[in-house]
CSV table of C-alpha atoms and ligand atoms in Angstrom, one decimal:
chain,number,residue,atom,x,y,z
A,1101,UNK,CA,-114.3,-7.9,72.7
A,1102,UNK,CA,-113.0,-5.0,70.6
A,1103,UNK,CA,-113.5,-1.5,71.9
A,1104,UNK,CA,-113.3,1.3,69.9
A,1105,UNK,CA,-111.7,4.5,71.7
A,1106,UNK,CA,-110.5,7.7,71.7
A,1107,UNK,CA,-107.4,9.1,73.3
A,1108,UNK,CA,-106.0,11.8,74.8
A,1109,UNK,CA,-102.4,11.2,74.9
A,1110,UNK,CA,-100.4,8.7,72.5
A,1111,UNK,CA,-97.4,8.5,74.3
A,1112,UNK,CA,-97.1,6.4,77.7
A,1113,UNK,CA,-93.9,6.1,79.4
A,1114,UNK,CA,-92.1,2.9,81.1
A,1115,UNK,CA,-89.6,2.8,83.7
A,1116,UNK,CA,-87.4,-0.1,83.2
A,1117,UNK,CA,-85.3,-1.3,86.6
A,1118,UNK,CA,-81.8,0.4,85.2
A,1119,UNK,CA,-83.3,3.9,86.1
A,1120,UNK,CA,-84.1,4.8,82.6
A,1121,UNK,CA,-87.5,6.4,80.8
A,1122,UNK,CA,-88.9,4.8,77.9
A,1123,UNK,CA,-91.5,6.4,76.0
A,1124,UNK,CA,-94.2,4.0,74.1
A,1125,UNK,CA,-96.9,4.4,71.5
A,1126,UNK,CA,-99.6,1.7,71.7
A,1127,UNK,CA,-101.6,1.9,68.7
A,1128,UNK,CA,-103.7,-0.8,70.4
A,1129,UNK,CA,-103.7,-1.8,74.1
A,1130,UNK,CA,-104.1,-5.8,74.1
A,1131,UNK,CA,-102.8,-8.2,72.4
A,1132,UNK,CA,-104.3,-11.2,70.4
A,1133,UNK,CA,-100.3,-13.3,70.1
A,1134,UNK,CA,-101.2,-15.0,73.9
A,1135,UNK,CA,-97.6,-15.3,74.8
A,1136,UNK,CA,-98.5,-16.9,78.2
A,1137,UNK,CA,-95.3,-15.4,79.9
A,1138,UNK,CA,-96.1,-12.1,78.9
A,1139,UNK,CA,-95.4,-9.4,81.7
A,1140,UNK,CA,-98.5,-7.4,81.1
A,1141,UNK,CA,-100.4,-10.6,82.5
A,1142,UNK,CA,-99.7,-8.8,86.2
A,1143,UNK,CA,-102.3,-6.3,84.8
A,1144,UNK,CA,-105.4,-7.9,85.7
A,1145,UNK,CA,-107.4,-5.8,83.7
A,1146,UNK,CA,-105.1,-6.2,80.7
A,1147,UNK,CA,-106.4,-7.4,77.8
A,1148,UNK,CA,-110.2,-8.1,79.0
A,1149,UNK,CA,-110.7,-6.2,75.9
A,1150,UNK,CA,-108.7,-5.3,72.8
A,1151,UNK,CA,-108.9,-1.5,72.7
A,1152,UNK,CA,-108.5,0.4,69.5
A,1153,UNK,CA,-107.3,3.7,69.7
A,1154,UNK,CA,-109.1,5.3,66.8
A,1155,UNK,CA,-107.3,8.7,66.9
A,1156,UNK,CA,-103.8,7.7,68.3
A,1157,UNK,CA,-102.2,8.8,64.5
A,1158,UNK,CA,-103.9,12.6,65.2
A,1159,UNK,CA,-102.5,12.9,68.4
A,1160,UNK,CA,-99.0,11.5,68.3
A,1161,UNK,CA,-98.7,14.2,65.4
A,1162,UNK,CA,-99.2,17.0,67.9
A,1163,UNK,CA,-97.4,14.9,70.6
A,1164,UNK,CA,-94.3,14.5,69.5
A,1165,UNK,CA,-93.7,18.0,66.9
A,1166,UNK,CA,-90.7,18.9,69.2
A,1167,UNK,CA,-89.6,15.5,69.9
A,1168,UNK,CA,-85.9,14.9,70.2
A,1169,UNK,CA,-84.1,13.9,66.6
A,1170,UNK,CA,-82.0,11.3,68.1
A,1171,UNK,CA,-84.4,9.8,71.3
A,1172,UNK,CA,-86.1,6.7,70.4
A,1173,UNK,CA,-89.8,6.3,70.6
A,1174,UNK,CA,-91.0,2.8,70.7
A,1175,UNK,CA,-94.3,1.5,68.9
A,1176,UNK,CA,-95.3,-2.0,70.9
A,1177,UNK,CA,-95.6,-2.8,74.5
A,1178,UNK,CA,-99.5,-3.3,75.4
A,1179,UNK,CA,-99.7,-4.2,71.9
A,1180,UNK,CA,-97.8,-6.4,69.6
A,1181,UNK,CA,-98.7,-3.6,66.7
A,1182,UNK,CA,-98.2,-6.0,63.7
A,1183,UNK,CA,-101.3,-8.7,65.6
A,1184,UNK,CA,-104.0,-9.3,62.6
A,1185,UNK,CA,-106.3,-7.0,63.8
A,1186,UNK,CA,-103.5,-4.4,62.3
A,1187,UNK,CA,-104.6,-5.4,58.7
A,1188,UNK,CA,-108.1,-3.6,59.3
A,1189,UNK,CA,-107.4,-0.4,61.7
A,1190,UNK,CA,-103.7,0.4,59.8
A,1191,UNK,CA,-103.2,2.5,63.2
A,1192,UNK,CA,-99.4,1.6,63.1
A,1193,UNK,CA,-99.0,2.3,59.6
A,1194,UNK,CA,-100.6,6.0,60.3
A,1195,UNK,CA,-98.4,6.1,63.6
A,1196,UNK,CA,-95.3,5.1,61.2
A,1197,UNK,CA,-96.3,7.8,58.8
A,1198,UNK,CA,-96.2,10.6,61.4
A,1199,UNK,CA,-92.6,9.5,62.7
A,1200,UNK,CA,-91.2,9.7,59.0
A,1201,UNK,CA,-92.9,13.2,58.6
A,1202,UNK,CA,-91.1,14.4,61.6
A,1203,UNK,CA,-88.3,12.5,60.8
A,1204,UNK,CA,-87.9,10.9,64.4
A,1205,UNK,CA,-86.2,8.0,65.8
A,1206,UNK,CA,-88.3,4.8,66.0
A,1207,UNK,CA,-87.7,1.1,67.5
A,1208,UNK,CA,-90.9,-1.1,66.9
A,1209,UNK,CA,-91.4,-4.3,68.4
A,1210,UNK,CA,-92.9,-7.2,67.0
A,1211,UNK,CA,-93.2,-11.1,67.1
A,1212,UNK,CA,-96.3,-11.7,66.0
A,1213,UNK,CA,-95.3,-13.1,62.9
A,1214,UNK,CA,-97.7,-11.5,60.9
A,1215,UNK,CA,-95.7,-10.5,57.9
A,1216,UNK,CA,-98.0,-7.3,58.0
A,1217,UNK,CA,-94.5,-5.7,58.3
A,1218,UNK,CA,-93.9,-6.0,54.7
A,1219,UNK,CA,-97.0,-3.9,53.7
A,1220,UNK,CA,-95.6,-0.8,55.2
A,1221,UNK,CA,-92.3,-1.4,53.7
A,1222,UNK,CA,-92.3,2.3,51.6
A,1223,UNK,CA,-92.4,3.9,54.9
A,1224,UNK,CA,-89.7,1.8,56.7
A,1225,UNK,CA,-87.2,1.8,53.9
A,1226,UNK,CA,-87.8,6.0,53.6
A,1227,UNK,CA,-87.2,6.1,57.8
A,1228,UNK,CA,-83.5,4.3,56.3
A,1229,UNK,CA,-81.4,4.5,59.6
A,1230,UNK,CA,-84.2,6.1,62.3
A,1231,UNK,CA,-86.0,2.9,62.1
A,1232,UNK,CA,-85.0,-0.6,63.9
A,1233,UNK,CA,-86.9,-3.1,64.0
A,1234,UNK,CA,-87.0,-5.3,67.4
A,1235,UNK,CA,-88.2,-8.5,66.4
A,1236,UNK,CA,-88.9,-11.4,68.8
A,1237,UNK,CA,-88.2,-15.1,68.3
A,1238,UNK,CA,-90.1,-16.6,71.0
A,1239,UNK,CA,-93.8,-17.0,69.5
A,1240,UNK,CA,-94.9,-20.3,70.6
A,1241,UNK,CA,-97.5,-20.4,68.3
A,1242,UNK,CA,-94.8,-20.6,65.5
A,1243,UNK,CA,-92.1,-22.8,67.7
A,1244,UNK,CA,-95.2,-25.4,68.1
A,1245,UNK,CA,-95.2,-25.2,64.4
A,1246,UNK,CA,-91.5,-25.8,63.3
A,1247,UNK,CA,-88.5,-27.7,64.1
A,1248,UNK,CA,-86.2,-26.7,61.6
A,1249,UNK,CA,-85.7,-23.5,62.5
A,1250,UNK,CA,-84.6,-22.0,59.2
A,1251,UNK,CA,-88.2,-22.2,58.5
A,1252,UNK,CA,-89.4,-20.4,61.4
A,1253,UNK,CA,-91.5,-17.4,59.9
A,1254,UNK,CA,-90.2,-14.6,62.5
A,1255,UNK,CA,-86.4,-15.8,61.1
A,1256,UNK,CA,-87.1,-15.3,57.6
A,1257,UNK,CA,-88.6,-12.1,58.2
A,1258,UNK,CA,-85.6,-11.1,59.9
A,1259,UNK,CA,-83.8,-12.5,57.1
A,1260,UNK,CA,-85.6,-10.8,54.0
A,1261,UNK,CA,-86.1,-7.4,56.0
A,1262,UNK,CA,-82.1,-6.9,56.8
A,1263,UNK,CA,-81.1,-8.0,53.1
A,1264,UNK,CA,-83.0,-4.7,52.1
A,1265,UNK,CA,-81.5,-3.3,54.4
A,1266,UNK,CA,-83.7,-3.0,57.1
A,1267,UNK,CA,-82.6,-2.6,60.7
A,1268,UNK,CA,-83.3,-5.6,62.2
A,1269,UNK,CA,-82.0,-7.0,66.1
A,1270,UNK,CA,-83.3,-9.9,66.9
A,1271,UNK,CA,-84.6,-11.2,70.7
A,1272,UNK,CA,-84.9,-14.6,71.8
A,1273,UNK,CA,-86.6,-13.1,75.1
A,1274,UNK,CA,-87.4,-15.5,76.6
A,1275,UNK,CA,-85.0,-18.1,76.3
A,1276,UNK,CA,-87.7,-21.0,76.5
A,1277,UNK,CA,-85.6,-24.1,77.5
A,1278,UNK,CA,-86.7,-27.3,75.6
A,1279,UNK,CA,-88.9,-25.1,72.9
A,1280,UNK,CA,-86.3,-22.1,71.8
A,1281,UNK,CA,-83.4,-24.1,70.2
A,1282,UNK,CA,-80.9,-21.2,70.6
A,1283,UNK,CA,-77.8,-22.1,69.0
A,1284,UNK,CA,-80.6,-23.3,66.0
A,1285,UNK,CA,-81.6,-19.7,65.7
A,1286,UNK,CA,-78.5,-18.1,65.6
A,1287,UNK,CA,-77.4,-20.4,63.1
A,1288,UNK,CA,-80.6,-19.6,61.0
A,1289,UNK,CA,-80.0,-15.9,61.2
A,1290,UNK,CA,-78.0,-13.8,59.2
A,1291,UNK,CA,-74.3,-13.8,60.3
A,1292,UNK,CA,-74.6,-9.9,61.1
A,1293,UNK,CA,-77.7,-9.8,62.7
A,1294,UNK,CA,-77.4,-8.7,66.2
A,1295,UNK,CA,-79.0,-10.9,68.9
A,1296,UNK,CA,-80.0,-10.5,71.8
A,1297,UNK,CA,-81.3,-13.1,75.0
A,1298,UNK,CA,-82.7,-13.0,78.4
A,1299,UNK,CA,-83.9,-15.6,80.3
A,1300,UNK,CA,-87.7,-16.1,82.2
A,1301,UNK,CA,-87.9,-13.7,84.6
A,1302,UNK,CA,-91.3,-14.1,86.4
A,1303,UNK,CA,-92.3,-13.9,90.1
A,1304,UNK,CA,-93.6,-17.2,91.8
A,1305,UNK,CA,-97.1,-16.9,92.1
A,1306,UNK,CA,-97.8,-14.0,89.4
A,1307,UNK,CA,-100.6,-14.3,87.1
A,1308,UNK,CA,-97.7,-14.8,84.3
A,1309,UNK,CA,-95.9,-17.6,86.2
A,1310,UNK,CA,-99.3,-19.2,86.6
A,1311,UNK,CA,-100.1,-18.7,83.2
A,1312,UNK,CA,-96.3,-20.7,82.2
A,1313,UNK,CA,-97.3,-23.4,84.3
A,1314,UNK,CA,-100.4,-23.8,82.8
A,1315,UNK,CA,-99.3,-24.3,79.4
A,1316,UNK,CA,-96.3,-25.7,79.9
A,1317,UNK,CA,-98.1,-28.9,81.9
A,1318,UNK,CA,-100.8,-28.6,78.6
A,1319,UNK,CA,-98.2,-28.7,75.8
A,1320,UNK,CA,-94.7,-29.8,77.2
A,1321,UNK,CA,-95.9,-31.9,80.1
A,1322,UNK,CA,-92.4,-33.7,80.0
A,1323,UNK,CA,-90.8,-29.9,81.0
A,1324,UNK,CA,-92.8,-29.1,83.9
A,1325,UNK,CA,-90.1,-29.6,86.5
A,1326,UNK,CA,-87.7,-27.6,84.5
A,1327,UNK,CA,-89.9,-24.8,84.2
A,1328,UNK,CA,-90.9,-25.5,87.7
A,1329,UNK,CA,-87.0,-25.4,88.6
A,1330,UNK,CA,-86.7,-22.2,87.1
A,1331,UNK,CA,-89.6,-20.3,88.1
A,1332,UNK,CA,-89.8,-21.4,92.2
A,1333,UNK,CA,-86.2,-21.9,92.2
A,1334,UNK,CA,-84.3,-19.5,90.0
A,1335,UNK,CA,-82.5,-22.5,88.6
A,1336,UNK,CA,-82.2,-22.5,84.8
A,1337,UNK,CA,-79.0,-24.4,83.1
A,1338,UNK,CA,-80.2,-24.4,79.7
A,1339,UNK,CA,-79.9,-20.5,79.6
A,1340,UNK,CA,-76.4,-20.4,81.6
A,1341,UNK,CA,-75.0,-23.0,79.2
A,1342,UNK,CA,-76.3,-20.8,76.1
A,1343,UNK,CA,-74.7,-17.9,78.0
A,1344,UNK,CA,-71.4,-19.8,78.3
A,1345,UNK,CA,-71.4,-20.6,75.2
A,1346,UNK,CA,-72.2,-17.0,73.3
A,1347,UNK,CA,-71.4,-14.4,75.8
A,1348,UNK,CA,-68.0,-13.7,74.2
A,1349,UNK,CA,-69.7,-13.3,70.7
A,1350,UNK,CA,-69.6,-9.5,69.8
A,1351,UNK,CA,-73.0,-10.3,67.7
A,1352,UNK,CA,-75.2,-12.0,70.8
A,1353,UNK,CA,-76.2,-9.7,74.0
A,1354,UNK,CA,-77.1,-10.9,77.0
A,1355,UNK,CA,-80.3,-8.6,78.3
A,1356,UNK,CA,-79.5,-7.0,81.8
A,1357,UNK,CA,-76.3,-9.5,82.3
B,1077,SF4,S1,-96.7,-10.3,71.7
B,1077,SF4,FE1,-95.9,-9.1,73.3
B,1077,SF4,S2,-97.7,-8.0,74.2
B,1077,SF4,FE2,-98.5,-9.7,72.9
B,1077,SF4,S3,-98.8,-11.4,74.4
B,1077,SF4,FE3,-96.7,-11.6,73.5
B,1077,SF4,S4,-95.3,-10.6,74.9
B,1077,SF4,FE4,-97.4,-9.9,75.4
């Protein structure tokens, strides 16, 4: 159900293993892509509704006045903030339009594949070098979709977005073995386009690694034991071969290797 709210802060903070702080502006908190590895899954109450956070643009303007020039802030982590519901609310757009006023730092995080991206293109291109978008390969419901992967709607958007010279860094995260043809997609992309890959990292038992299973035994029923092999027993030789095989390209990153 969608719940309108109101808050009093806009910016929430993270604290990734490596010791860092990462501050995050959720325009929404839910999310209606259904990535059924997603980590915000351990959140039980996550996602039982899809919270709209009416006045988050109003805030974040009196948040952030004395931000830091050069620190990041990142829009998308409870939210993918390009999902449909987007097209009505606009609440990224007016969080956007407060970063570009104060001339801040931005990385936003999408995979949606919404293509809303290209609506709020005046702002993005003004942003020029503070903006980067982080855009995310691994949508199954476009990899169930496609097999040539030049089609694949979140690689054209990459595409089209860092021919107009858009930031763009793409993420294959995670590496799905058997659905995310890797070497496909970095083929597909833009020789310059930097790319960057992790592998599944869920706990045995979690409501995420439940939720893998589940889908994986509904849709790939022929990869259950792989996906099996890499979630009980940390074993996953599709994403060490793909690591052999790239991890002396300056262009493709290994996440947290
Ligand atoms: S798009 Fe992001 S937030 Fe939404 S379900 Fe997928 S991983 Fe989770």
């Amino acid at each position: 159900m969608i719940k309108k709210i109101c808050v009093n802060h806009a910016v929430t903070y993270e604290y990734p293993p490596d010791g860092g702080t990462i501050p995050i502006i959720d325009p929404y908190d839910g999310c209606s892509v259904g990535c059924p590895y997603c980590f915000q899954l351990e959140d039980e109450n996550w996602n039982l509704d899809l919270k709209v956070k009416l006045n988050i643009a109003e805030v974040l303007q009196q948040e952030v006045s004395s931000w830091s020039k050069t620190e990041p802030v990142y829009i998308g982590s409870r939210c993918d903030p390009y999902m449909g519901i987007e097209r009505k609310y606009e609440l990224t757009r007016k969080c956007l339009m407060e970063i570009h006023k104060l001339n801040l730092k931005c990385m936003l995080t999408t995979k949606s594949g919404s293509r809303l991206i290209f609506r709020d293109l005046d702002i993005i291109q003004a942003m020029g070098d503070q903006f980067t978008l982080l855009l995310g390969l691994s949508n199954l419901n476009q990899l169930t979709k496609v097999d040539d992967m030049s089609v694949l709607g979140n690689i054209q958007t990459a595409n089209e977005l860092h021919r107009i010279g858009i930031q763009v860094w793409v993420f294959i995260t995670p590496v799905l073995p058997g659905i995310t043809d890797v070497d496909a997609m970095i083929h597909a992309l833009d020789d310059d386009i930097q790319v960057f890959l992790d592998k599944v990292r869920i706990k045995p038992g979690t409501r995420p690694a439940l939720a893998l299973e589940s889908y994986i035994g509904r849709r790939y029923p022929h990869l259950v034991t792989t996906y099996h092999d890499i979630i009980y027993n940390g074993r996953d030789i599709y994403y060490e071969s793909m690591k052999e095989k790239w991890s002396k390209h300056k262009r493709i990153r290994f996440v947290f290797e």
